[in-house]
Every structure is written in structure tokens, then in C-alpha cells.
CSV table of C-alpha atoms and ligand atoms in Angstrom, one decimal:
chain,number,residue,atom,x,y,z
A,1,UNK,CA,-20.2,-10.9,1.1
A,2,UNK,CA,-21.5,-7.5,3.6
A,3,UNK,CA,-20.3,-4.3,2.6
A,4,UNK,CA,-22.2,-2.8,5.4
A,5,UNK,CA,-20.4,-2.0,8.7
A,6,UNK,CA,-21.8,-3.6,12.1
A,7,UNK,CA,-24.2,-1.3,14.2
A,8,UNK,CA,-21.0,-1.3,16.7
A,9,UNK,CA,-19.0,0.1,13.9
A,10,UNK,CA,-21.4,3.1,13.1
A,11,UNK,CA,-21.9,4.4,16.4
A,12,UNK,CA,-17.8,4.1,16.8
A,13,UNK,CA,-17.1,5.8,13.3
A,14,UNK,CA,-19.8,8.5,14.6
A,15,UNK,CA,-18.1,9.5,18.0
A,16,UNK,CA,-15.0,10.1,16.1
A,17,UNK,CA,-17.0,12.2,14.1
A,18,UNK,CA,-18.3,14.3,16.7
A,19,UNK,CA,-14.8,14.7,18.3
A,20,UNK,CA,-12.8,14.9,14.8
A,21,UNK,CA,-15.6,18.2,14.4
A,22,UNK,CA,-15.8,19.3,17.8
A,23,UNK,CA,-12.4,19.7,18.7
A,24,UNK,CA,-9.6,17.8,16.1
A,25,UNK,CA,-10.7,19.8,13.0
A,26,UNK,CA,-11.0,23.0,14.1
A,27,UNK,CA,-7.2,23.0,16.0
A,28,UNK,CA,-5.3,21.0,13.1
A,29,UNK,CA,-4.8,24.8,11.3
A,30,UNK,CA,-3.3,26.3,14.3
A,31,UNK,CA,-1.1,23.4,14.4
A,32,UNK,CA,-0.1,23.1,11.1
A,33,UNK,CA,1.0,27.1,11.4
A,34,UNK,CA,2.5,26.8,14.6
A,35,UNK,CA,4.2,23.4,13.7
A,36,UNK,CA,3.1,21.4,17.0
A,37,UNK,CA,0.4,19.7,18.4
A,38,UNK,CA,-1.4,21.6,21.0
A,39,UNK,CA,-0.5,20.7,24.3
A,40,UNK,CA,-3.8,18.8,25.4
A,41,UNK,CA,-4.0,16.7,22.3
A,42,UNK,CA,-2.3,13.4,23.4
A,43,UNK,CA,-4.4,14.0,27.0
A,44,UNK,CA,-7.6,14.4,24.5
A,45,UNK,CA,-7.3,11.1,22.1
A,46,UNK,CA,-6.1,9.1,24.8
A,47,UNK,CA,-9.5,10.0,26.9
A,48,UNK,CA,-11.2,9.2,23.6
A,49,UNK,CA,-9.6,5.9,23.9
A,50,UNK,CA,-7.8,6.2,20.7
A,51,UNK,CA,-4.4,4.9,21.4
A,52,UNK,CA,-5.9,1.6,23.1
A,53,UNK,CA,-7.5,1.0,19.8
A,54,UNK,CA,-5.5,-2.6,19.1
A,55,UNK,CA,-4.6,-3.0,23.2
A,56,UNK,CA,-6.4,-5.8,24.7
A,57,UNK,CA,-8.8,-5.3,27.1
A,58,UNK,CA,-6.7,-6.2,30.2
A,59,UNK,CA,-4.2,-3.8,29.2
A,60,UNK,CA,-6.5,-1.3,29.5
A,61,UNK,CA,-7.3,-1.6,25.7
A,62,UNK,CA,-10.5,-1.4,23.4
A,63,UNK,CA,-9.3,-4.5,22.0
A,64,UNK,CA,-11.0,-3.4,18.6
A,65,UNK,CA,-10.5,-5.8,15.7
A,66,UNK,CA,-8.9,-4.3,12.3
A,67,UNK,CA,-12.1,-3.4,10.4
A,68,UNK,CA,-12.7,-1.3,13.5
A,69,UNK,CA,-9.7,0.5,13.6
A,70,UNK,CA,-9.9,1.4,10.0
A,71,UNK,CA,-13.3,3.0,10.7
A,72,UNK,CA,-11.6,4.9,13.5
A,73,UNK,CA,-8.7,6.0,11.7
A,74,UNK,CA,-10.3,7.0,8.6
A,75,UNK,CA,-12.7,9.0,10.5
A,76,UNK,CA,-9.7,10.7,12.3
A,77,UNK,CA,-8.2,11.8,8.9
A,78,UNK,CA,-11.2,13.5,7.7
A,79,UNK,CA,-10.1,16.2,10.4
A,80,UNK,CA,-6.5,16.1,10.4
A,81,UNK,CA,-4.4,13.5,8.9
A,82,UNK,CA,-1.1,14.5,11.4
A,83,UNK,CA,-3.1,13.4,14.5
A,84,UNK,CA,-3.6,10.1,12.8
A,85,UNK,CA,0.3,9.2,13.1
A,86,UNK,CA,0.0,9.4,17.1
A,87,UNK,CA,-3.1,6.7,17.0
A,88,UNK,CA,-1.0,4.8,14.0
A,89,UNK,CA,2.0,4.4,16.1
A,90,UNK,CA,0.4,3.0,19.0
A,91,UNK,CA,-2.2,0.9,17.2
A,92,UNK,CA,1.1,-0.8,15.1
A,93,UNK,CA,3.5,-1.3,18.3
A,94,UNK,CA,0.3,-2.4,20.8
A,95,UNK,CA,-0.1,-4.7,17.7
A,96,UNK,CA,3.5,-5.8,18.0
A,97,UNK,CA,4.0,-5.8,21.7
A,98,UNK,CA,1.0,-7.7,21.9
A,99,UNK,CA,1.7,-10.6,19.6
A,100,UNK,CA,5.2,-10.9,20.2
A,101,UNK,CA,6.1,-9.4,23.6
A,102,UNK,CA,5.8,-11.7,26.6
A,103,UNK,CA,3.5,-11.8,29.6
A,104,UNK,CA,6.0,-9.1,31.6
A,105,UNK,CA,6.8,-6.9,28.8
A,106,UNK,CA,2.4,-6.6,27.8
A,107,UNK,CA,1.6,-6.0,31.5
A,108,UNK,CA,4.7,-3.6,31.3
A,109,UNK,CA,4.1,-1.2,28.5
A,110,UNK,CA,0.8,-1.4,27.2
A,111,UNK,CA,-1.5,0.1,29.9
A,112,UNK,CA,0.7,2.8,30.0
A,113,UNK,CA,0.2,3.4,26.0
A,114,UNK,CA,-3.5,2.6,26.1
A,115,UNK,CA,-3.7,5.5,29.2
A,116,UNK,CA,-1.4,7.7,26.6
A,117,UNK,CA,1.2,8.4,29.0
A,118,UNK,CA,3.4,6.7,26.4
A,119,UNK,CA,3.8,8.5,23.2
A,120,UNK,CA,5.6,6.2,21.4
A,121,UNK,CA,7.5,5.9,17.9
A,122,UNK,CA,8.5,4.1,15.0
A,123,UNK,CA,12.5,3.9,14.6
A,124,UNK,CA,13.4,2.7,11.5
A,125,UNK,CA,14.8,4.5,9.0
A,126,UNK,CA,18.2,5.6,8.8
A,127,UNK,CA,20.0,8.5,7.0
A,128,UNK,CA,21.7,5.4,4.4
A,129,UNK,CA,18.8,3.5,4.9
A,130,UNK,CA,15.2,3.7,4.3
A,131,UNK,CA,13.7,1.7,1.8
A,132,UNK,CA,17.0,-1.1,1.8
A,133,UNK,CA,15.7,-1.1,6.1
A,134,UNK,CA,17.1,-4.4,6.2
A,135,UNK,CA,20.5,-2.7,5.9
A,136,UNK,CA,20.0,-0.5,8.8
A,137,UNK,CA,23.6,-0.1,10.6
A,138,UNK,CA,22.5,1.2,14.2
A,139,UNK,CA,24.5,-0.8,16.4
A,140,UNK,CA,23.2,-2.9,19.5
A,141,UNK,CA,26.8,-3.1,21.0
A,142,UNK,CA,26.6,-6.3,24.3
A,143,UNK,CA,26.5,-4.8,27.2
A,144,UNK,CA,26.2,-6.6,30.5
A,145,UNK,CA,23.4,-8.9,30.2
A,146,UNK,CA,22.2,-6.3,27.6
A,147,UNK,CA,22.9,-4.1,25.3
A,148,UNK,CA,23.7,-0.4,24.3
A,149,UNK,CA,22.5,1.1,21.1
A,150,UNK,CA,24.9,4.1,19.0
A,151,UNK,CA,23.6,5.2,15.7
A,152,UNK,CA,21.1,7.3,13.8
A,153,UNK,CA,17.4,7.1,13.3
A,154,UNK,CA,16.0,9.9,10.9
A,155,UNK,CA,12.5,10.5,9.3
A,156,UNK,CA,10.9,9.8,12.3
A,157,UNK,CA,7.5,10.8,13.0
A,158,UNK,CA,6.6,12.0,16.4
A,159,UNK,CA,10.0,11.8,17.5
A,160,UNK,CA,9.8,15.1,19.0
A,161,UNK,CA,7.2,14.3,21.3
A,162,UNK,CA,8.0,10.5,21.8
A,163,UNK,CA,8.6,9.3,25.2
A,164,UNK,CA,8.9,5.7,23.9
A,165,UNK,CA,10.5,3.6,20.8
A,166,UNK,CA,10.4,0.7,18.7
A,167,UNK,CA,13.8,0.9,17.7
A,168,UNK,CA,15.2,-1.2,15.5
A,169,UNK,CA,18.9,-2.0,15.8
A,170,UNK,CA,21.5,-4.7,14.1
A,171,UNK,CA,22.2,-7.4,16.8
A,172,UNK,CA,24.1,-9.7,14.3
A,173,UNK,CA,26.0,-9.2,11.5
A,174,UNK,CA,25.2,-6.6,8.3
A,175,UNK,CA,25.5,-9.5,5.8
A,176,UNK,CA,22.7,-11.4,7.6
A,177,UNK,CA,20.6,-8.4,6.8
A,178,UNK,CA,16.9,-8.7,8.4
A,179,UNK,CA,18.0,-11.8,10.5
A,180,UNK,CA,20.5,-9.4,12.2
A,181,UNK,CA,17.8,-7.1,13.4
A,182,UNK,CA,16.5,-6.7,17.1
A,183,UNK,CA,13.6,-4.6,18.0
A,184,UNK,CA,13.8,-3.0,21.7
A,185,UNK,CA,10.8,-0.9,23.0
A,186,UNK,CA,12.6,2.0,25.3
A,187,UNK,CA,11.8,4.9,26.8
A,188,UNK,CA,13.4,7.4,24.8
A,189,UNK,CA,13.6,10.1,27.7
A,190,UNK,CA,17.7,10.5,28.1
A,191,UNK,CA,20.3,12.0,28.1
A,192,UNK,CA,21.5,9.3,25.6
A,193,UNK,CA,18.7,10.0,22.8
A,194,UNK,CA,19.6,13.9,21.6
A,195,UNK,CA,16.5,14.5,19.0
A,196,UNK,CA,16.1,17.6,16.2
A,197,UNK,CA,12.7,18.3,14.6
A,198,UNK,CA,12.8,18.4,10.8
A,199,UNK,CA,11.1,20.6,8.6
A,200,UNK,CA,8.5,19.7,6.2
A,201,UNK,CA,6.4,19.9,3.6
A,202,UNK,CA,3.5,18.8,5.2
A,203,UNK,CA,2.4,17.5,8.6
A,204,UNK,CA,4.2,20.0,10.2
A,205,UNK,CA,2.7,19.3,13.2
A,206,UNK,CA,4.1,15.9,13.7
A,207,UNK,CA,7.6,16.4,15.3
A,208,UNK,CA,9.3,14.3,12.7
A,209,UNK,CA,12.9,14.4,13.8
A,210,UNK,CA,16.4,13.2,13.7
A,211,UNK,CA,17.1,10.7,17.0
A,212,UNK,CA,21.1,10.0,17.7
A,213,UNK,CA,21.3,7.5,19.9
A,214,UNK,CA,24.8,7.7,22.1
A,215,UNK,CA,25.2,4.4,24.0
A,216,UNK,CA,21.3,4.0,25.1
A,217,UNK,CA,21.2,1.3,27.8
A,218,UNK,CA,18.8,-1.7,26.9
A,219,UNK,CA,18.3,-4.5,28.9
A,220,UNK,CA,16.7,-7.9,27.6
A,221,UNK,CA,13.3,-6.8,29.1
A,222,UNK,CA,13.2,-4.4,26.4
A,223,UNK,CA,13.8,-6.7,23.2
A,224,UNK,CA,10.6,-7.7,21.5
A,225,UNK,CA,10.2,-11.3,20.7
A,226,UNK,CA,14.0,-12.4,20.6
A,227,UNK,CA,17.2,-11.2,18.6
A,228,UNK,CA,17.5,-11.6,15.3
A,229,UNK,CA,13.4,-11.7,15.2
A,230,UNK,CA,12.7,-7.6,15.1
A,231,UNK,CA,12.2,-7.1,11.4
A,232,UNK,CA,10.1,-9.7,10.6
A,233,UNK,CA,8.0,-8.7,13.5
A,234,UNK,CA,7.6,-5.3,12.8
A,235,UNK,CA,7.0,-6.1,8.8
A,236,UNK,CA,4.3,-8.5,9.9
A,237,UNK,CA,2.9,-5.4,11.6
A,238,UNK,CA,3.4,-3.0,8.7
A,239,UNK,CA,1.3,-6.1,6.7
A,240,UNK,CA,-1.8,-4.4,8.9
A,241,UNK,CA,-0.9,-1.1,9.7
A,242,UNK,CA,0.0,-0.5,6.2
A,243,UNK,CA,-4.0,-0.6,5.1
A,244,UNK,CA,-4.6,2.0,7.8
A,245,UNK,CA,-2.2,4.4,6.0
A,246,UNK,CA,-4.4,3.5,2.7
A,247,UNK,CA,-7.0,5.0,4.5
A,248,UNK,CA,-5.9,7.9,6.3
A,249,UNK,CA,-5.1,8.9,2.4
A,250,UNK,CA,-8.4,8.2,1.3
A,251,UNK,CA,-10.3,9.5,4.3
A,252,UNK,CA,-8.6,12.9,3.4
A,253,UNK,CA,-8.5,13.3,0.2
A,254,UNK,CA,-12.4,12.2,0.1
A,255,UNK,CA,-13.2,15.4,2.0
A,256,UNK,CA,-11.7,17.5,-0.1
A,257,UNK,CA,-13.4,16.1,-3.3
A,258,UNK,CA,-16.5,16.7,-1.4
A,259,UNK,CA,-15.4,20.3,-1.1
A,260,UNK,CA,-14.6,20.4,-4.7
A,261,UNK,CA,-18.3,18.8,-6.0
A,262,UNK,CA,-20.1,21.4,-3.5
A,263,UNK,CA,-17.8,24.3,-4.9
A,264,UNK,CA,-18.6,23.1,-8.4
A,265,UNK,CA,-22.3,23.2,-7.6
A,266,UNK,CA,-22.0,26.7,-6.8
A,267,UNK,CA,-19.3,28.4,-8.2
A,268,UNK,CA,-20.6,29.8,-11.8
A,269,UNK,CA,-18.2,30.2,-14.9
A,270,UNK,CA,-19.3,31.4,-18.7
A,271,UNK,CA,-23.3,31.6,-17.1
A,272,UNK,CA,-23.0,28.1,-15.6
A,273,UNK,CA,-22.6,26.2,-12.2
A,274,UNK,CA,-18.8,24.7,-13.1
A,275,UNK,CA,-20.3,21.3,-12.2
A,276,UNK,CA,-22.7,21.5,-15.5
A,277,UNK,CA,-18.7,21.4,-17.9
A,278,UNK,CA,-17.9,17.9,-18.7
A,279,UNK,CA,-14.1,19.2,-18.0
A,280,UNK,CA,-15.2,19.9,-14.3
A,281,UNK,CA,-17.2,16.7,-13.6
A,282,UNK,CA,-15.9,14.2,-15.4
A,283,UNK,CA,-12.2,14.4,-13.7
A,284,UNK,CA,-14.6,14.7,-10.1
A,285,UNK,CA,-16.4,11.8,-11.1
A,286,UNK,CA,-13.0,9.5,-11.9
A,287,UNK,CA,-11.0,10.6,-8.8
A,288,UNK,CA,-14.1,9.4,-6.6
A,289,UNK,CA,-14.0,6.1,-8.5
A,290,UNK,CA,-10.5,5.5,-7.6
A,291,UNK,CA,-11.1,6.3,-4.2
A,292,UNK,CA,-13.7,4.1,-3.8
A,293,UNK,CA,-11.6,1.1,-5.0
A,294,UNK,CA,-8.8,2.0,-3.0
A,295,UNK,CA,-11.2,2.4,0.3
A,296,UNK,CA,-12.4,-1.2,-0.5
A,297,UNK,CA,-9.2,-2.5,-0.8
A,298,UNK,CA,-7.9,-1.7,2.4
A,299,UNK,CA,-11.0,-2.2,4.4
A,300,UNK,CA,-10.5,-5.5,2.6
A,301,UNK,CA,-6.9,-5.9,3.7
A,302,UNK,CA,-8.0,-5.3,7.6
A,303,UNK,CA,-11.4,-7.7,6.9
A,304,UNK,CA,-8.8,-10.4,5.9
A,305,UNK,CA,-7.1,-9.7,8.7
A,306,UNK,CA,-9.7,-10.3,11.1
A,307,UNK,CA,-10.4,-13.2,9.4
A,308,UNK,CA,-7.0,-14.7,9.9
A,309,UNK,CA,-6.5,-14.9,6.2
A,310,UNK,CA,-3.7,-13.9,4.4
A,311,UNK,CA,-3.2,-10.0,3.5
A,312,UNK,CA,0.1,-9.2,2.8
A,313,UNK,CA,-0.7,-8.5,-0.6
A,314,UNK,CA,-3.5,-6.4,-0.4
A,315,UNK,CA,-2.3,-4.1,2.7
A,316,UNK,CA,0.8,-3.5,0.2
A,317,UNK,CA,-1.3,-2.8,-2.8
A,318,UNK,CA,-3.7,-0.8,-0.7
A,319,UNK,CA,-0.4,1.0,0.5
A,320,UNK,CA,0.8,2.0,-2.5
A,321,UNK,CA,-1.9,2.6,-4.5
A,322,UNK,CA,-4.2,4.8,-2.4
A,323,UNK,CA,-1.5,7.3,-1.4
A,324,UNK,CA,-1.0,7.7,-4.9
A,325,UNK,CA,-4.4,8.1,-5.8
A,326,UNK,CA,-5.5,10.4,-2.6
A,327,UNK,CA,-2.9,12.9,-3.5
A,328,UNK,CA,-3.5,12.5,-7.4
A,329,UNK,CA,-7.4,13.5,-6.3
A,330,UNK,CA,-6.2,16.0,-3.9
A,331,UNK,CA,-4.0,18.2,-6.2
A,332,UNK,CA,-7.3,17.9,-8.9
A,333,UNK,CA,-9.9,18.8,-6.2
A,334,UNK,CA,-7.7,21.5,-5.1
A,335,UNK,CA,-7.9,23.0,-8.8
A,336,UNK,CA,-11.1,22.9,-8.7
A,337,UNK,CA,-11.2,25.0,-6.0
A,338,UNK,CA,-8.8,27.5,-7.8
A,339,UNK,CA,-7.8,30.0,-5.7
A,340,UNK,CA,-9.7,29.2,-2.5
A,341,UNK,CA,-8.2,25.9,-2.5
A,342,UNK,CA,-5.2,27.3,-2.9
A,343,UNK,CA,-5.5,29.2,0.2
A,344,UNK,CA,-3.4,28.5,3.6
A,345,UNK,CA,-7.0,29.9,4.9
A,346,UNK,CA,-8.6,26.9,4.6
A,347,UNK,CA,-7.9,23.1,5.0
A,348,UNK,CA,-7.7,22.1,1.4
A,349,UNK,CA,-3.7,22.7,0.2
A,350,UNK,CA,-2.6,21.2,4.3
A,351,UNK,CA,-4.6,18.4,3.3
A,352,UNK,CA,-2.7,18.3,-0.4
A,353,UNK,CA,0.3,18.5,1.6
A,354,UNK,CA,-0.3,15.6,4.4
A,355,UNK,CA,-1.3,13.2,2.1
A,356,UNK,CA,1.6,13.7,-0.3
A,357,UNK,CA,3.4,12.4,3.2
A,358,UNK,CA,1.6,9.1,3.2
A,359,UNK,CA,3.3,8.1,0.0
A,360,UNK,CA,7.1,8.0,1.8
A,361,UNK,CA,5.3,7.7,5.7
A,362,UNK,CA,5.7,3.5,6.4
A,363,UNK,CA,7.2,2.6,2.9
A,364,UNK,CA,6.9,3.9,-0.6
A,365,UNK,CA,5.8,2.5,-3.5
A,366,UNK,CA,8.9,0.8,-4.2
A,367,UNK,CA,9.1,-0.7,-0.9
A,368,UNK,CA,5.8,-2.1,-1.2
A,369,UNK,CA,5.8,-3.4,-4.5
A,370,UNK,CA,8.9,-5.1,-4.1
A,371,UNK,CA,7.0,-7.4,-1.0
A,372,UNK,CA,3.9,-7.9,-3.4
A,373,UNK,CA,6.5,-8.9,-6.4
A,374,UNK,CA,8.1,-11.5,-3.7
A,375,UNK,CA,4.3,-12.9,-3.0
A,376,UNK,CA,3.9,-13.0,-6.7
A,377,UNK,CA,6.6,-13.9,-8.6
A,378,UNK,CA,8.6,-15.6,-6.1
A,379,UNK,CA,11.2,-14.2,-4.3
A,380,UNK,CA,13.9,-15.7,-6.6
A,381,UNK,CA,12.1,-14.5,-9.4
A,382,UNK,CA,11.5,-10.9,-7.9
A,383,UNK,CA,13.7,-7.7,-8.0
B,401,FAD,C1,5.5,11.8,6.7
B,401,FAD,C2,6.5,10.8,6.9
B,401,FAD,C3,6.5,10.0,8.1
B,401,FAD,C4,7.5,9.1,8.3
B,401,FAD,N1,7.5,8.4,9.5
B,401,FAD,C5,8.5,7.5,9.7
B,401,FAD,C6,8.5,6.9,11.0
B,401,FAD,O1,7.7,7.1,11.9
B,401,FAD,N2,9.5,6.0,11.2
B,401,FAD,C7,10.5,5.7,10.3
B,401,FAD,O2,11.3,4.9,10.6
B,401,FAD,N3,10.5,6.3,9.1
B,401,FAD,C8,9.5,7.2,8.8
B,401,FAD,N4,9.5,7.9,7.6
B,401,FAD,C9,10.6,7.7,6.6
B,401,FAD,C10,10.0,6.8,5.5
B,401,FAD,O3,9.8,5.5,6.0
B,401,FAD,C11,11.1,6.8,4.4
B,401,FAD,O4,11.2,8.1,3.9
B,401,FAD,C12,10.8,5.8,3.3
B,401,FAD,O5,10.9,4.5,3.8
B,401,FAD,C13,11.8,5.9,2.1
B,401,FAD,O6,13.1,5.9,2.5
B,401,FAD,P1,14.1,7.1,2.1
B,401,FAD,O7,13.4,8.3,2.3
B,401,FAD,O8,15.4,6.8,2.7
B,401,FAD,O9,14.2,6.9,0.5
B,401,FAD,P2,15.1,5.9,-0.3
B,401,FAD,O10,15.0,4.5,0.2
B,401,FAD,O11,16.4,6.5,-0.5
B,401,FAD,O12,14.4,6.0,-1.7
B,401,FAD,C14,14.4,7.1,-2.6
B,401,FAD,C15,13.5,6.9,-3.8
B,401,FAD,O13,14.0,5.7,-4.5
B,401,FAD,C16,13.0,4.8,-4.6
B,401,FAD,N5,13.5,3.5,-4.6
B,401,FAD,C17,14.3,2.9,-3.6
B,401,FAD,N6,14.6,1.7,-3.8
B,401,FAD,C18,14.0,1.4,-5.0
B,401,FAD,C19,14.0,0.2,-5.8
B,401,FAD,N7,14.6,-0.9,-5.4
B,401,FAD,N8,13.3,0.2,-7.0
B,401,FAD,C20,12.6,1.4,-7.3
B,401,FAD,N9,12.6,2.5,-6.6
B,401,FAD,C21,13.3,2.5,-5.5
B,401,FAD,C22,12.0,5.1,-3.5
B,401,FAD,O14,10.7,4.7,-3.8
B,401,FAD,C23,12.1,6.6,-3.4
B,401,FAD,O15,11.2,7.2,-4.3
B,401,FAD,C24,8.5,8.9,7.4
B,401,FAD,C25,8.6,9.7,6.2
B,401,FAD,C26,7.6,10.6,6.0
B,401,FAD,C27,7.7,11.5,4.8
């Protein structure tokens, strides 16, 4: 066992750094407060090479294994966890594309995505359906020698800037549930997609939105893998990119523990630093534990990964669990900052209120607990 990363990892993990500080960081406020990305921001990570992350190399990819992408991801979130649903998106579809998209769809739409021309989106959920996805009613009605989709996507992040989808649609019949379910990756650009932002409580940046789709032409070039295959494509994706949620959660929420320990270094109460209470420390102390667990789980759902090994289990444990515990040990280190954490001033209540967002973003708890109580118990023995 090596709980060290490779050389290669630590010089990756510290040019993230020196972007996430230099330029990511500093505009995530502005963002937040104006409730858009700035305009050069897709232009910047994809010169980075962020959104080639999982792309092979000729696609114009880094071709980076799982482990990898973690250390990018969780490096990313340190500065702004919103930021981190652009590179997400694109590591989970180049994942998909990749393993189940043929020869002419990879050559197609990935160098496009790894140059970040292609800002692309996840479309599942539905305004009846989110959690029950394998319900999901938008229609792909036969069209030709393909197909045209009518319905409603909702929840979905980036869908105001996305210029690409992995849309999920029902090919087959309702009753057959998951095994009705095609995924198509479109360009969302017209006059057949009509989008409205959402507001929200936190990553207000991210252009979550509302997409109605009115007849959208698809043709079988678009359809990922073959019909009837789409959801248990893209849940074998969420298997991975699930453990990179886990850690956008726990890269955040880390900093701002750090920002609570300095604070209760300095700050003085009744004659003493806070940090020298018990009732300060000791709650400190316990919300760095759990995030150090739930760090090592997901880097040890992606390490299983990369090893070909099984990791459903872990990337939904890792899912459920570190949200939970980020924003439990964001909302204490934010006491501990009383007021100044408080504060829209500084980067400490935005952060509270991204990470609450990773608990719903790709799943809740339910969703994933119900696919580790199928690996468990069974799935005749399971809710
Ligand atoms: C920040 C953010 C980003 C998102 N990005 C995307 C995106 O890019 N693409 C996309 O398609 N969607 C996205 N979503 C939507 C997200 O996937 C859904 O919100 C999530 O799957 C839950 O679905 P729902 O909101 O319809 O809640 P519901 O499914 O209606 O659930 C409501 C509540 O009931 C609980 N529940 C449901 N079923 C059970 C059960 N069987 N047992 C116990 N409890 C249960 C849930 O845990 C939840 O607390 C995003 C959401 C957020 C907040």
C-alpha cells in the first residue's frame, strides 16, 4: 500500500495551484455576485488543459488516469468549487464518449471538448424525475433514420453556457425503465433547445437551468453506444465521476477548516487564543478526521479504478458521505469564524453554500445508497 502521490502527480496538483491562486480564486467572488462565469474562463481552463483531463491523447487529451484527475479536481475546488462542474462535465462525458462511442463519434466530439470549444452538459434530471432517473419521460420520438427529442430537462448545471449535451431520453417503453433509455451527445445551440437559468443557493455562477427541448433533431451519429444502452452507460460513469464530487466537497471544505484553525490561533476570547478552549478545538480536530477519511475514500474509489477493480461501492459511499461531511465541517468552521465567516466579504459562507450543492449535484444520498444497498444486499433484497 503507497499513500504518497507519484512525482508526476505533485508537480500536476502544483500547477493547478498556481493557477487556482493566480487567477481562479481571486475571480470566483465576482462571479458568485455577478452570477456568471467571467467571460475568459472556459478559454483559460481549457489552455490549462483541464477539460482534456480523461480525453485520450489522440483526441487532443491528457489522457490522465483517475487518481490524477482527483488531484486536479480537488486542487480546483480549493479556489472555487463552481469552476469544478465545467472540468466534471467534460471529464464524465470524454469518459463516456470514450468508452462507449465509436471510432467516428471519438474523432467527432472529443478534440473539440479537450480544445474547450465544447462546453458540454449533463441532461438528466427531469422536473418528475430526479432521483427515480430511470423514470425519465423525455421522449425520443423516430424520426427519419433518427430521431427527435420533446421534453424537459431541469437542474441542470451549466446549461446556460452549454453548447453540447449528454441527454438522456426514453427510446423504448416507460415500463422498461433504464433499458428504455438512449443517450445522444448534441449540440444544444437551437432554435429547438429554449434554456432559463435558475436561481440558487449556491454556485450561482454555474448557469444551472431549465432546457425544453421542442423536437430537437438527432440522428444515429449522435446516440452513444446503442439504444436502450444510455443509462447504464452513463451510471457506469457516475461509478467514477461520483468520487470526484467526494472531493470537490472535501477539497473545499478543507480550506475553510484551515481558515478556522489559523483564526482560532489568533483570535483571543476570555484572555485566550480560541484554539487553547477544548469547545473550539476539539470540534476542529473531529471535522478534520472526517475529512481525511472521506479524502481517502475517494482517492481510493479512483485508485481502484485505475486498477481495473471494482468501485461501485466506494465512489457511492465516497459520494454520499463526503458531501455530508464537507458541509457538516463547513457550517462548523464557518462558526468559528463568527462573524467574519459569516461575511459575503470573504470566501468562507460561498464556500458553505457550494458545497451544500454537492449533496443533490450527481445524486443524493438516497440515490447512492440505494446502488450500494443493491451491491450489498442484493438487489432483490434491497429497497
Ligand atoms: C448543484 C447542483 C447541480 C446539479 N447538476 C445537475 C446536472 O448537471 N445534470 C442533471 O441532470 N441534474 C443535476 N442536478 C440535479 C440533481 O441530480 C437532482 O437534484 C438530484 O438527483 C435529486 O433529484 P430531485 O431534486 O428531483 O429530488 P427527488 O428525487 O425528488 O428527491 C427529493 C428528496 O427525497 C429523497 N429521496 C428520493 N427517493 C428516495 C428514496 N427512495 N429513499 C429515501 N429518500 C429518497 C432525496 O434524497 C431527496 O432528499 C443538480 C443539482 C444541483 C443542486
Amino acid at each position: 500500500m503507497d499513500f504518497l502521490f507519484t512525482p508526476e502527480q505533485e508537480a500536476l496538483a502544483e500547477k493547478v495551484r498556481t493557477y487556482v491562486a493566480e487567477r481562479l480564486a481571486p475571480a470566483a467572488a465576482r462571479a458568485d455576485r455577478e452570477g456568471g462565469f467571467p467571460p475568459e474562463l472556459f478559454a483559460e481552463l481549457a489552455a490549462e488543459g483541464l477539460f482534456g483531463l480523461r480525453i485520450p491523447a489522440e483526441y487532443g487529451g491528457m489522457g490522465l488516469d483517475a487518481v490524477s484527475t482527483g488531484v486536479v479536481i480537488e486542487e480546483l475546488a480549493r479556489g472555487d468549487v463552481t469552476a469544478c462542474y465545467a472540468v466534471l462535465n467534460t471529464a464524465l462525458v470524454g469518459g463516456v464518449l470514450t468508452a462507449n462511442g465509436g471510432e467516428e463519434m471519438r474523432a467527432r466530439w472529443l478534440p473539440p471538448m479537450a480544445r474547450g470549444e465544447a462546453v458540454v452538459a449533463v441532461c438528466m434530471t427531469e422536473p418528475g424525475h430526479g432521483t427515480d432517473a430511470a423514470a425519465l419521460e423525455l421522449r425520443a420520438e423516430p424520426d427519419g433514420d433518427g430521431w427527435r427529442l420533446s421534453g424537459e430537462k431541469t437542474s441542470i448545471m451549466l446549461g446556460a453556457y452549454a453548447t453540447h449535451g449528454l441527454v438522456f431520453a426514453r427510446t423504448g417503453e416507460l415500463a422498461e425503465r433504464a433499458r428504455g433509455v438512449t443517450a445522444f451527445y448534441t449540440p444544444l445551440d437551437d432554435a429547438h433547445v429554449a434554456r432559463t437559468t435558475l436561481p440558487s443557493l449556491g454556485s450561482r455562477a454555474g448557469g444551472r437551468a431549465r432546457l425544453v427541448f421542442d423536437g430537437l433533431r438527432v440522428g444515429p451519429e449522435h446516440v452513444v453506444g446503442g439504444t436502450g444502452l444510455g443509462f447504464a452507460q452513463g451510471m457506469r460513469g457516475f461509478d467514477y465521476s461520483r468520487a470526484l464530487i467526494a472531493l470537490i466537497a472535501v477539497g473545499a471544505a478543507s480550506v475553510t477548516v484551515s481558515d478556522a484553525l489559523a483564526h482560532a490561533r489568533e483570535r483571543e476570547a476570555f484572555g485566550l487564543p480560541l484554539s487553547r478552549f477544548q469547545g473550539v478545538a476539539f470540534p476542529l480536530v473531529e471535522h478534520a478526521t472526517y475529512l481525511h477519511a472521506a479524502r481517502l475514500l475517494a482517492y481510493e474509489a479512483l485508485w481502484r479504478n485505475d486498477a481495473g477493480l471494482g468501485h461501485r461501492v466506494e465512489a457511492n459511499m465516497a459520494k454520499w458521505w463526503a458531501p455530508k461531511t464537507a458541509a457538516e465541517a463547513a457550517h462548523q468552521a464557518l462558526l468559528t469564524l463568527g462573524h467574519y465567516g459569516w461575511s459575503e466579504d470573504g470566501p468562507v459562507a460561498r464556500r458553505l453554500r457550494d458545497v451544500i450543492g454537492t449533496q443533490l449535484a450527481d445524486g443524493t444520498a438516497a440515490a447512492t445508497k440505494l446502488v450500494i444497498a443493491r451491491e450489498l444486499l442484493g438487489r432483490e433484497h434491497a429497497p
